[in-house]
Amino acid sequence: AQKVTQAQTEISVVEKEDVTLDCVYETRDTTYYLFWYKQPPSGELVFLIRRNSFDEQNEISGRYSWNFQKSTSSFNFTITASQVVDSAVYFCALSPQGGSEKLVFGKGMKLTVNP
Amino acid sequence: EAQVTQNPRYLITVTGKKLTVTCSQNMNHEYMSWYRQDPGLGLRQIYYSMNVEVTDKGDVPEGYKVSRKEKRNFPLILESPSPNQTSLYFCASSPLAGGREEQYFGPGTRLTVT
Protein backbone atom coordinates (compact mmCIF):
# COMPACT_ATOMS: atom_id res chain seq x y z
CA ALA A 1 0.00 0.00 0.00
CA GLN A 2 1.10 3.54 -0.65
CA LYS A 3 1.12 6.20 2.01
CA VAL A 4 2.31 9.77 2.34
CA THR A 5 2.94 11.34 5.73
CA GLN A 6 3.25 15.03 6.37
CA ALA A 7 3.92 15.07 10.07
CA GLN A 8 3.64 18.83 10.45
CA THR A 9 0.06 20.03 10.24
CA GLU A 10 0.68 23.72 10.67
CA ILE A 11 3.71 26.02 10.74
CA SER A 12 3.87 29.73 11.35
CA VAL A 13 6.97 31.76 10.49
CA VAL A 14 7.95 35.38 10.11
CA GLU A 15 8.73 36.74 6.68
CA LYS A 16 12.28 36.06 5.45
CA GLU A 17 12.67 32.96 7.58
CA ASP A 18 13.56 29.70 5.87
CA VAL A 19 11.08 26.87 6.35
CA THR A 20 11.22 23.17 5.50
CA LEU A 21 8.13 21.07 4.89
CA ASP A 22 8.65 17.37 5.55
CA CYS A 23 7.25 14.55 3.45
CA VAL A 24 7.80 10.85 4.08
CA TYR A 25 6.33 8.24 1.79
CA GLU A 26 5.80 4.49 1.75
CA THR A 27 5.60 2.34 -1.35
CA ARG A 28 6.73 -1.09 -2.50
CA ASP A 29 7.06 0.03 -6.08
CA THR A 30 10.53 0.56 -7.46
CA THR A 31 9.31 3.19 -9.89
CA TYR A 32 7.12 5.97 -8.64
CA TYR A 33 6.65 9.70 -8.85
CA LEU A 34 6.49 12.32 -6.16
CA PHE A 35 4.75 15.66 -6.37
CA TRP A 36 4.24 18.81 -4.40
CA TYR A 37 1.13 20.94 -4.80
CA LYS A 38 0.32 24.30 -3.28
CA GLN A 39 -3.18 25.36 -2.27
CA PRO A 40 -3.32 29.12 -1.61
CA PRO A 41 -6.21 30.66 0.34
CA SER A 42 -8.14 31.03 -2.93
CA GLY A 43 -8.46 27.25 -2.95
CA GLU A 44 -7.06 26.07 -6.26
CA LEU A 45 -4.34 23.41 -6.43
CA VAL A 46 -1.13 24.54 -8.03
CA PHE A 47 1.45 22.03 -9.24
CA LEU A 48 4.97 22.79 -7.99
CA ILE A 49 7.23 19.89 -8.85
CA ARG A 50 7.41 16.30 -10.03
CA ARG A 51 10.27 13.92 -9.26
CA ASN A 52 10.72 10.32 -10.37
CA SER A 53 12.21 7.66 -8.14
CA PHE A 54 15.35 7.30 -10.22
CA ASP A 55 16.32 10.93 -10.03
CA GLU A 56 17.71 11.82 -6.63
CA GLN A 57 19.17 15.11 -7.66
CA ASN A 58 18.03 18.00 -5.56
CA GLU A 59 16.21 20.72 -7.40
CA ILE A 60 16.13 24.45 -6.93
CA SER A 61 13.65 26.85 -8.45
CA GLY A 62 14.10 30.37 -7.20
CA ARG A 63 13.38 30.38 -3.48
CA TYR A 64 12.07 26.81 -3.60
CA SER A 65 14.21 23.72 -3.27
CA TRP A 66 13.48 20.04 -2.93
CA ASN A 67 15.56 17.34 -1.27
CA PHE A 68 14.75 13.80 -2.38
CA GLN A 69 16.37 11.04 -0.33
CA LYS A 70 15.40 7.54 -1.32
CA SER A 71 17.29 6.03 1.61
CA THR A 72 14.95 7.72 4.07
CA SER A 73 11.88 7.78 1.76
CA SER A 74 11.66 11.53 2.10
CA PHE A 75 10.95 14.36 -0.30
CA ASN A 76 11.29 17.55 1.68
CA PHE A 77 10.49 21.03 0.44
CA THR A 78 12.33 24.15 1.59
CA ILE A 79 11.26 27.73 1.08
CA THR A 80 14.11 30.17 1.49
CA ALA A 81 13.42 33.72 2.64
CA SER A 82 9.71 33.09 2.96
CA GLN A 83 7.19 35.69 1.85
CA VAL A 84 3.59 36.36 2.82
CA VAL A 85 2.51 35.05 -0.59
CA ASP A 86 3.90 31.65 0.38
CA SER A 87 1.08 31.28 2.91
CA ALA A 88 -0.85 28.23 1.74
CA VAL A 89 -1.55 24.59 2.38
CA TYR A 90 1.10 22.38 0.81
CA PHE A 91 0.47 18.80 -0.21
CA CYS A 92 2.97 16.10 -0.96
CA ALA A 93 1.68 13.29 -3.20
CA LEU A 94 2.85 9.94 -4.54
CA SER A 95 1.96 8.19 -7.78
CA PRO A 96 3.07 4.61 -8.34
CA GLN A 97 4.06 3.73 -11.87
CA GLY A 98 1.36 2.38 -14.14
CA GLY A 99 -1.99 1.18 -12.93
CA SER A 100 -4.61 3.72 -12.10
CA GLU A 101 -2.57 6.95 -12.29
CA LYS A 102 -3.75 7.41 -8.74
CA LEU A 103 -2.32 10.21 -6.65
CA VAL A 104 -1.98 9.44 -2.96
CA PHE A 105 -1.90 12.67 -1.00
CA GLY A 106 -0.54 13.53 2.37
CA LYS A 107 -2.88 15.37 4.71
CA GLY A 108 -1.33 18.71 3.92
CA MET A 109 0.61 21.27 5.90
CA LYS A 110 -0.64 24.79 6.45
CA LEU A 111 2.08 27.40 6.25
CA THR A 112 1.43 30.89 7.54
CA VAL A 113 4.02 33.55 6.81
CA ASN A 114 3.54 36.62 8.94
CA PRO A 115 4.85 40.05 7.91
CA GLU B 1 -6.17 28.13 -22.43
CA ALA B 2 -5.66 24.60 -21.15
CA GLN B 3 -7.93 24.10 -18.19
CA VAL B 4 -10.28 21.97 -16.15
CA THR B 5 -13.60 23.61 -15.36
CA GLN B 6 -16.12 22.66 -12.72
CA ASN B 7 -19.64 23.83 -12.14
CA PRO B 8 -21.06 24.96 -9.89
CA ARG B 9 -18.29 26.41 -7.77
CA TYR B 10 -20.51 26.65 -4.70
CA LEU B 11 -23.64 24.70 -3.88
CA ILE B 12 -25.84 24.49 -0.84
CA THR B 13 -28.47 21.79 -0.96
CA VAL B 14 -30.66 19.66 1.26
CA THR B 15 -30.42 16.02 2.17
CA GLY B 16 -31.74 13.72 -0.51
CA LYS B 17 -31.95 16.17 -3.39
CA LYS B 18 -30.06 14.75 -6.35
CA LEU B 19 -27.29 16.90 -7.75
CA THR B 20 -24.64 16.80 -10.43
CA VAL B 21 -21.29 18.56 -10.44
CA THR B 22 -19.91 18.91 -13.94
CA CYS B 23 -16.28 18.66 -14.93
CA SER B 24 -14.82 19.38 -18.33
CA GLN B 25 -11.26 19.50 -19.66
CA ASN B 26 -9.99 20.83 -22.99
CA MET B 27 -6.61 19.07 -23.08
CA ASN B 28 -7.72 15.79 -24.66
CA HIS B 29 -6.62 13.92 -21.54
CA GLU B 30 -7.54 10.27 -21.22
CA TYR B 31 -7.49 10.21 -17.43
CA MET B 32 -9.95 12.05 -15.20
CA SER B 33 -10.59 11.77 -11.51
CA TRP B 34 -12.65 13.17 -8.66
CA TYR B 35 -11.26 13.92 -5.21
CA ARG B 36 -12.80 15.27 -2.07
CA GLN B 37 -10.88 17.37 0.40
CA ASP B 38 -11.76 17.39 4.08
CA PRO B 39 -9.94 19.11 6.95
CA GLY B 40 -7.22 16.91 8.40
CA LEU B 41 -7.73 14.23 5.75
CA GLY B 42 -6.11 15.72 2.69
CA LEU B 43 -7.48 14.74 -0.71
CA ARG B 44 -9.07 11.36 -1.21
CA GLN B 45 -9.98 9.85 -4.54
CA ILE B 46 -13.66 9.16 -5.18
CA TYR B 47 -13.76 7.76 -8.74
CA TYR B 48 -11.51 7.81 -11.74
CA SER B 49 -11.71 7.11 -15.44
CA MET B 50 -8.96 5.90 -17.73
CA ASN B 51 -10.95 6.61 -20.89
CA VAL B 52 -14.44 6.91 -22.34
CA GLU B 53 -16.83 4.40 -20.81
CA VAL B 54 -14.13 3.18 -18.40
CA THR B 55 -14.63 4.18 -14.76
CA ASP B 56 -13.53 2.69 -11.47
CA LYS B 57 -13.84 3.28 -7.76
CA GLY B 58 -11.30 5.17 -5.77
CA ASP B 59 -10.94 5.14 -2.00
CA VAL B 60 -14.25 6.74 -1.02
CA PRO B 61 -16.86 5.93 -3.71
CA GLU B 62 -19.89 5.35 -1.46
CA GLY B 63 -22.75 7.71 -2.24
CA TYR B 64 -21.33 8.86 -5.58
CA LYS B 65 -21.75 7.95 -9.22
CA VAL B 66 -19.84 9.05 -12.30
CA SER B 67 -20.09 8.64 -16.03
CA ARG B 68 -17.69 9.14 -18.92
CA LYS B 69 -19.63 9.31 -22.14
CA GLU B 70 -17.31 11.82 -23.78
CA LYS B 71 -13.59 12.23 -23.35
CA ARG B 72 -13.81 15.80 -22.13
CA ASN B 73 -16.57 15.42 -19.52
CA PHE B 74 -16.67 13.55 -16.23
CA PRO B 75 -19.68 14.53 -14.11
CA LEU B 76 -20.00 13.57 -10.44
CA ILE B 77 -23.50 12.58 -9.38
CA LEU B 78 -24.84 12.50 -5.85
CA GLU B 79 -28.16 10.70 -6.10
CA SER B 80 -29.17 11.26 -2.47
CA PRO B 81 -26.75 13.66 -0.81
CA SER B 82 -26.18 13.46 2.92
CA PRO B 83 -24.50 15.90 5.34
CA ASN B 84 -21.35 13.77 5.46
CA GLN B 85 -20.83 14.62 1.79
CA THR B 86 -20.32 18.25 2.69
CA SER B 87 -16.83 18.82 1.33
CA LEU B 88 -14.62 20.54 -1.21
CA TYR B 89 -14.56 18.57 -4.46
CA PHE B 90 -11.87 18.65 -7.11
CA CYS B 91 -11.89 17.24 -10.59
CA ALA B 92 -8.54 16.47 -12.19
CA SER B 93 -7.22 15.27 -15.52
CA SER B 94 -3.94 14.07 -16.95
CA PRO B 95 -2.58 12.21 -19.93
CA LEU B 96 -2.23 8.47 -19.43
CA ALA B 97 1.48 8.26 -18.72
CA GLY B 98 2.06 5.65 -16.07
CA GLY B 99 1.65 8.19 -13.30
CA ARG B 100 4.55 10.39 -14.33
CA GLU B 101 2.53 13.40 -15.44
CA GLU B 102 1.08 15.90 -13.02
CA GLN B 103 -2.66 16.09 -12.71
CA TYR B 104 -4.39 19.29 -13.66
CA PHE B 105 -7.01 20.30 -11.16
CA GLY B 106 -10.22 22.23 -11.56
CA PRO B 107 -10.95 25.20 -9.29
CA GLY B 108 -12.99 23.14 -6.83
CA THR B 109 -16.66 22.91 -5.88
CA ARG B 110 -17.63 23.64 -2.32
CA LEU B 111 -20.70 21.59 -1.45
CA THR B 112 -22.78 21.98 1.68
CA VAL B 113 -25.54 19.47 2.40
CA THR B 114 -27.94 20.47 5.17
CSV table of C-alpha atoms in Angstrom, one decimal:
chain,number,residue,atom,x,y,z
A,1,ALA,CA,0.0,0.0,0.0
A,2,GLN,CA,1.1,3.5,-0.7
A,3,LYS,CA,1.1,6.2,2.0
A,4,VAL,CA,2.3,9.8,2.3
A,5,THR,CA,2.9,11.3,5.7
A,6,GLN,CA,3.3,15.0,6.4
A,7,ALA,CA,3.9,15.1,10.1
A,8,GLN,CA,3.6,18.8,10.5
A,9,THR,CA,0.1,20.0,10.2
A,10,GLU,CA,0.7,23.7,10.7
A,11,ILE,CA,3.7,26.0,10.7
A,12,SER,CA,3.9,29.7,11.4
A,13,VAL,CA,7.0,31.8,10.5
A,14,VAL,CA,8.0,35.4,10.1
A,15,GLU,CA,8.7,36.7,6.7
A,16,LYS,CA,12.3,36.1,5.4
A,17,GLU,CA,12.7,33.0,7.6
A,18,ASP,CA,13.6,29.7,5.9
A,19,VAL,CA,11.1,26.9,6.3
A,20,THR,CA,11.2,23.2,5.5
A,21,LEU,CA,8.1,21.1,4.9
A,22,ASP,CA,8.7,17.4,5.5
A,23,CYS,CA,7.2,14.5,3.4
A,24,VAL,CA,7.8,10.9,4.1
A,25,TYR,CA,6.3,8.2,1.8
A,26,GLU,CA,5.8,4.5,1.7
A,27,THR,CA,5.6,2.3,-1.3
A,28,ARG,CA,6.7,-1.1,-2.5
A,29,ASP,CA,7.1,0.0,-6.1
A,30,THR,CA,10.5,0.6,-7.5
A,31,THR,CA,9.3,3.2,-9.9
A,32,TYR,CA,7.1,6.0,-8.6
A,33,TYR,CA,6.7,9.7,-8.8
A,34,LEU,CA,6.5,12.3,-6.2
A,35,PHE,CA,4.8,15.7,-6.4
A,36,TRP,CA,4.2,18.8,-4.4
A,37,TYR,CA,1.1,20.9,-4.8
A,38,LYS,CA,0.3,24.3,-3.3
A,39,GLN,CA,-3.2,25.4,-2.3
A,40,PRO,CA,-3.3,29.1,-1.6
A,41,PRO,CA,-6.2,30.7,0.3
A,42,SER,CA,-8.1,31.0,-2.9
A,43,GLY,CA,-8.5,27.2,-3.0
A,44,GLU,CA,-7.1,26.1,-6.3
A,45,LEU,CA,-4.3,23.4,-6.4
A,46,VAL,CA,-1.1,24.5,-8.0
A,47,PHE,CA,1.4,22.0,-9.2
A,48,LEU,CA,5.0,22.8,-8.0
A,49,ILE,CA,7.2,19.9,-8.9
A,50,ARG,CA,7.4,16.3,-10.0
A,51,ARG,CA,10.3,13.9,-9.3
A,52,ASN,CA,10.7,10.3,-10.4
A,53,SER,CA,12.2,7.7,-8.1
A,54,PHE,CA,15.4,7.3,-10.2
A,55,ASP,CA,16.3,10.9,-10.0
A,56,GLU,CA,17.7,11.8,-6.6
A,57,GLN,CA,19.2,15.1,-7.7
A,58,ASN,CA,18.0,18.0,-5.6
A,59,GLU,CA,16.2,20.7,-7.4
A,60,ILE,CA,16.1,24.4,-6.9
A,61,SER,CA,13.6,26.9,-8.4
A,62,GLY,CA,14.1,30.4,-7.2
A,63,ARG,CA,13.4,30.4,-3.5
A,64,TYR,CA,12.1,26.8,-3.6
A,65,SER,CA,14.2,23.7,-3.3
A,66,TRP,CA,13.5,20.0,-2.9
A,67,ASN,CA,15.6,17.3,-1.3
A,68,PHE,CA,14.7,13.8,-2.4
A,69,GLN,CA,16.4,11.0,-0.3
A,70,LYS,CA,15.4,7.5,-1.3
A,71,SER,CA,17.3,6.0,1.6
A,72,THR,CA,15.0,7.7,4.1
A,73,SER,CA,11.9,7.8,1.8
A,74,SER,CA,11.7,11.5,2.1
A,75,PHE,CA,10.9,14.4,-0.3
A,76,ASN,CA,11.3,17.6,1.7
A,77,PHE,CA,10.5,21.0,0.4
A,78,THR,CA,12.3,24.1,1.6
A,79,ILE,CA,11.3,27.7,1.1
A,80,THR,CA,14.1,30.2,1.5
A,81,ALA,CA,13.4,33.7,2.6
A,82,SER,CA,9.7,33.1,3.0
A,83,GLN,CA,7.2,35.7,1.9
A,84,VAL,CA,3.6,36.4,2.8
A,85,VAL,CA,2.5,35.0,-0.6
A,86,ASP,CA,3.9,31.6,0.4
A,87,SER,CA,1.1,31.3,2.9
A,88,ALA,CA,-0.8,28.2,1.7
A,89,VAL,CA,-1.5,24.6,2.4
A,90,TYR,CA,1.1,22.4,0.8
A,91,PHE,CA,0.5,18.8,-0.2
A,92,CYS,CA,3.0,16.1,-1.0
A,93,ALA,CA,1.7,13.3,-3.2
A,94,LEU,CA,2.8,9.9,-4.5
A,95,SER,CA,2.0,8.2,-7.8
A,96,PRO,CA,3.1,4.6,-8.3
A,97,GLN,CA,4.1,3.7,-11.9
A,98,GLY,CA,1.4,2.4,-14.1
A,99,GLY,CA,-2.0,1.2,-12.9
A,100,SER,CA,-4.6,3.7,-12.1
A,101,GLU,CA,-2.6,6.9,-12.3
A,102,LYS,CA,-3.7,7.4,-8.7
A,103,LEU,CA,-2.3,10.2,-6.7
A,104,VAL,CA,-2.0,9.4,-3.0
A,105,PHE,CA,-1.9,12.7,-1.0
A,106,GLY,CA,-0.5,13.5,2.4
A,107,LYS,CA,-2.9,15.4,4.7
A,108,GLY,CA,-1.3,18.7,3.9
A,109,MET,CA,0.6,21.3,5.9
A,110,LYS,CA,-0.6,24.8,6.5
A,111,LEU,CA,2.1,27.4,6.3
A,112,THR,CA,1.4,30.9,7.5
A,113,VAL,CA,4.0,33.5,6.8
A,114,ASN,CA,3.5,36.6,8.9
A,115,PRO,CA,4.9,40.1,7.9
B,1,GLU,CA,-6.2,28.1,-22.4
B,2,ALA,CA,-5.7,24.6,-21.1
B,3,GLN,CA,-7.9,24.1,-18.2
B,4,VAL,CA,-10.3,22.0,-16.2
B,5,THR,CA,-13.6,23.6,-15.4
B,6,GLN,CA,-16.1,22.7,-12.7
B,7,ASN,CA,-19.6,23.8,-12.1
B,8,PRO,CA,-21.1,25.0,-9.9
B,9,ARG,CA,-18.3,26.4,-7.8
B,10,TYR,CA,-20.5,26.7,-4.7
B,11,LEU,CA,-23.6,24.7,-3.9
B,12,ILE,CA,-25.8,24.5,-0.8
B,13,THR,CA,-28.5,21.8,-1.0
B,14,VAL,CA,-30.7,19.7,1.3
B,15,THR,CA,-30.4,16.0,2.2
B,16,GLY,CA,-31.7,13.7,-0.5
B,17,LYS,CA,-32.0,16.2,-3.4
B,18,LYS,CA,-30.1,14.7,-6.3
B,19,LEU,CA,-27.3,16.9,-7.7
B,20,THR,CA,-24.6,16.8,-10.4
B,21,VAL,CA,-21.3,18.6,-10.4
B,22,THR,CA,-19.9,18.9,-13.9
B,23,CYS,CA,-16.3,18.7,-14.9
B,24,SER,CA,-14.8,19.4,-18.3
B,25,GLN,CA,-11.3,19.5,-19.7
B,26,ASN,CA,-10.0,20.8,-23.0
B,27,MET,CA,-6.6,19.1,-23.1
B,28,ASN,CA,-7.7,15.8,-24.7
B,29,HIS,CA,-6.6,13.9,-21.5
B,30,GLU,CA,-7.5,10.3,-21.2
B,31,TYR,CA,-7.5,10.2,-17.4
B,32,MET,CA,-10.0,12.1,-15.2
B,33,SER,CA,-10.6,11.8,-11.5
B,34,TRP,CA,-12.7,13.2,-8.7
B,35,TYR,CA,-11.3,13.9,-5.2
B,36,ARG,CA,-12.8,15.3,-2.1
B,37,GLN,CA,-10.9,17.4,0.4
B,38,ASP,CA,-11.8,17.4,4.1
B,39,PRO,CA,-9.9,19.1,6.9
B,40,GLY,CA,-7.2,16.9,8.4
B,41,LEU,CA,-7.7,14.2,5.8
B,42,GLY,CA,-6.1,15.7,2.7
B,43,LEU,CA,-7.5,14.7,-0.7
B,44,ARG,CA,-9.1,11.4,-1.2
B,45,GLN,CA,-10.0,9.9,-4.5
B,46,ILE,CA,-13.7,9.2,-5.2
B,47,TYR,CA,-13.8,7.8,-8.7
B,48,TYR,CA,-11.5,7.8,-11.7
B,49,SER,CA,-11.7,7.1,-15.4
B,50,MET,CA,-9.0,5.9,-17.7
B,51,ASN,CA,-11.0,6.6,-20.9
B,52,VAL,CA,-14.4,6.9,-22.3
B,53,GLU,CA,-16.8,4.4,-20.8
B,54,VAL,CA,-14.1,3.2,-18.4
B,55,THR,CA,-14.6,4.2,-14.8
B,56,ASP,CA,-13.5,2.7,-11.5
B,57,LYS,CA,-13.8,3.3,-7.8
B,58,GLY,CA,-11.3,5.2,-5.8
B,59,ASP,CA,-10.9,5.1,-2.0
B,60,VAL,CA,-14.3,6.7,-1.0
B,61,PRO,CA,-16.9,5.9,-3.7
B,62,GLU,CA,-19.9,5.4,-1.5
B,63,GLY,CA,-22.7,7.7,-2.2
B,64,TYR,CA,-21.3,8.9,-5.6
B,65,LYS,CA,-21.7,8.0,-9.2
B,66,VAL,CA,-19.8,9.1,-12.3
B,67,SER,CA,-20.1,8.6,-16.0
B,68,ARG,CA,-17.7,9.1,-18.9
B,69,LYS,CA,-19.6,9.3,-22.1
B,70,GLU,CA,-17.3,11.8,-23.8
B,71,LYS,CA,-13.6,12.2,-23.3
B,72,ARG,CA,-13.8,15.8,-22.1
B,73,ASN,CA,-16.6,15.4,-19.5
B,74,PHE,CA,-16.7,13.6,-16.2
B,75,PRO,CA,-19.7,14.5,-14.1
B,76,LEU,CA,-20.0,13.6,-10.4
B,77,ILE,CA,-23.5,12.6,-9.4
B,78,LEU,CA,-24.8,12.5,-5.9
B,79,GLU,CA,-28.2,10.7,-6.1
B,80,SER,CA,-29.2,11.3,-2.5
B,81,PRO,CA,-26.7,13.7,-0.8
B,82,SER,CA,-26.2,13.5,2.9
B,83,PRO,CA,-24.5,15.9,5.3
B,84,ASN,CA,-21.3,13.8,5.5
B,85,GLN,CA,-20.8,14.6,1.8
B,86,THR,CA,-20.3,18.2,2.7
B,87,SER,CA,-16.8,18.8,1.3
B,88,LEU,CA,-14.6,20.5,-1.2
B,89,TYR,CA,-14.6,18.6,-4.5
B,90,PHE,CA,-11.9,18.7,-7.1
B,91,CYS,CA,-11.9,17.2,-10.6
B,92,ALA,CA,-8.5,16.5,-12.2
B,93,SER,CA,-7.2,15.3,-15.5
B,94,SER,CA,-3.9,14.1,-17.0
B,95,PRO,CA,-2.6,12.2,-19.9
B,96,LEU,CA,-2.2,8.5,-19.4
B,97,ALA,CA,1.5,8.3,-18.7
B,98,GLY,CA,2.1,5.7,-16.1
B,99,GLY,CA,1.6,8.2,-13.3
B,100,ARG,CA,4.5,10.4,-14.3
B,101,GLU,CA,2.5,13.4,-15.4
B,102,GLU,CA,1.1,15.9,-13.0
B,103,GLN,CA,-2.7,16.1,-12.7
B,104,TYR,CA,-4.4,19.3,-13.7
B,105,PHE,CA,-7.0,20.3,-11.2
B,106,GLY,CA,-10.2,22.2,-11.6
B,107,PRO,CA,-11.0,25.2,-9.3
B,108,GLY,CA,-13.0,23.1,-6.8
B,109,THR,CA,-16.7,22.9,-5.9
B,110,ARG,CA,-17.6,23.6,-2.3
B,111,LEU,CA,-20.7,21.6,-1.5
B,112,THR,CA,-22.8,22.0,1.7
B,113,VAL,CA,-25.5,19.5,2.4
B,114,THR,CA,-27.9,20.5,5.2
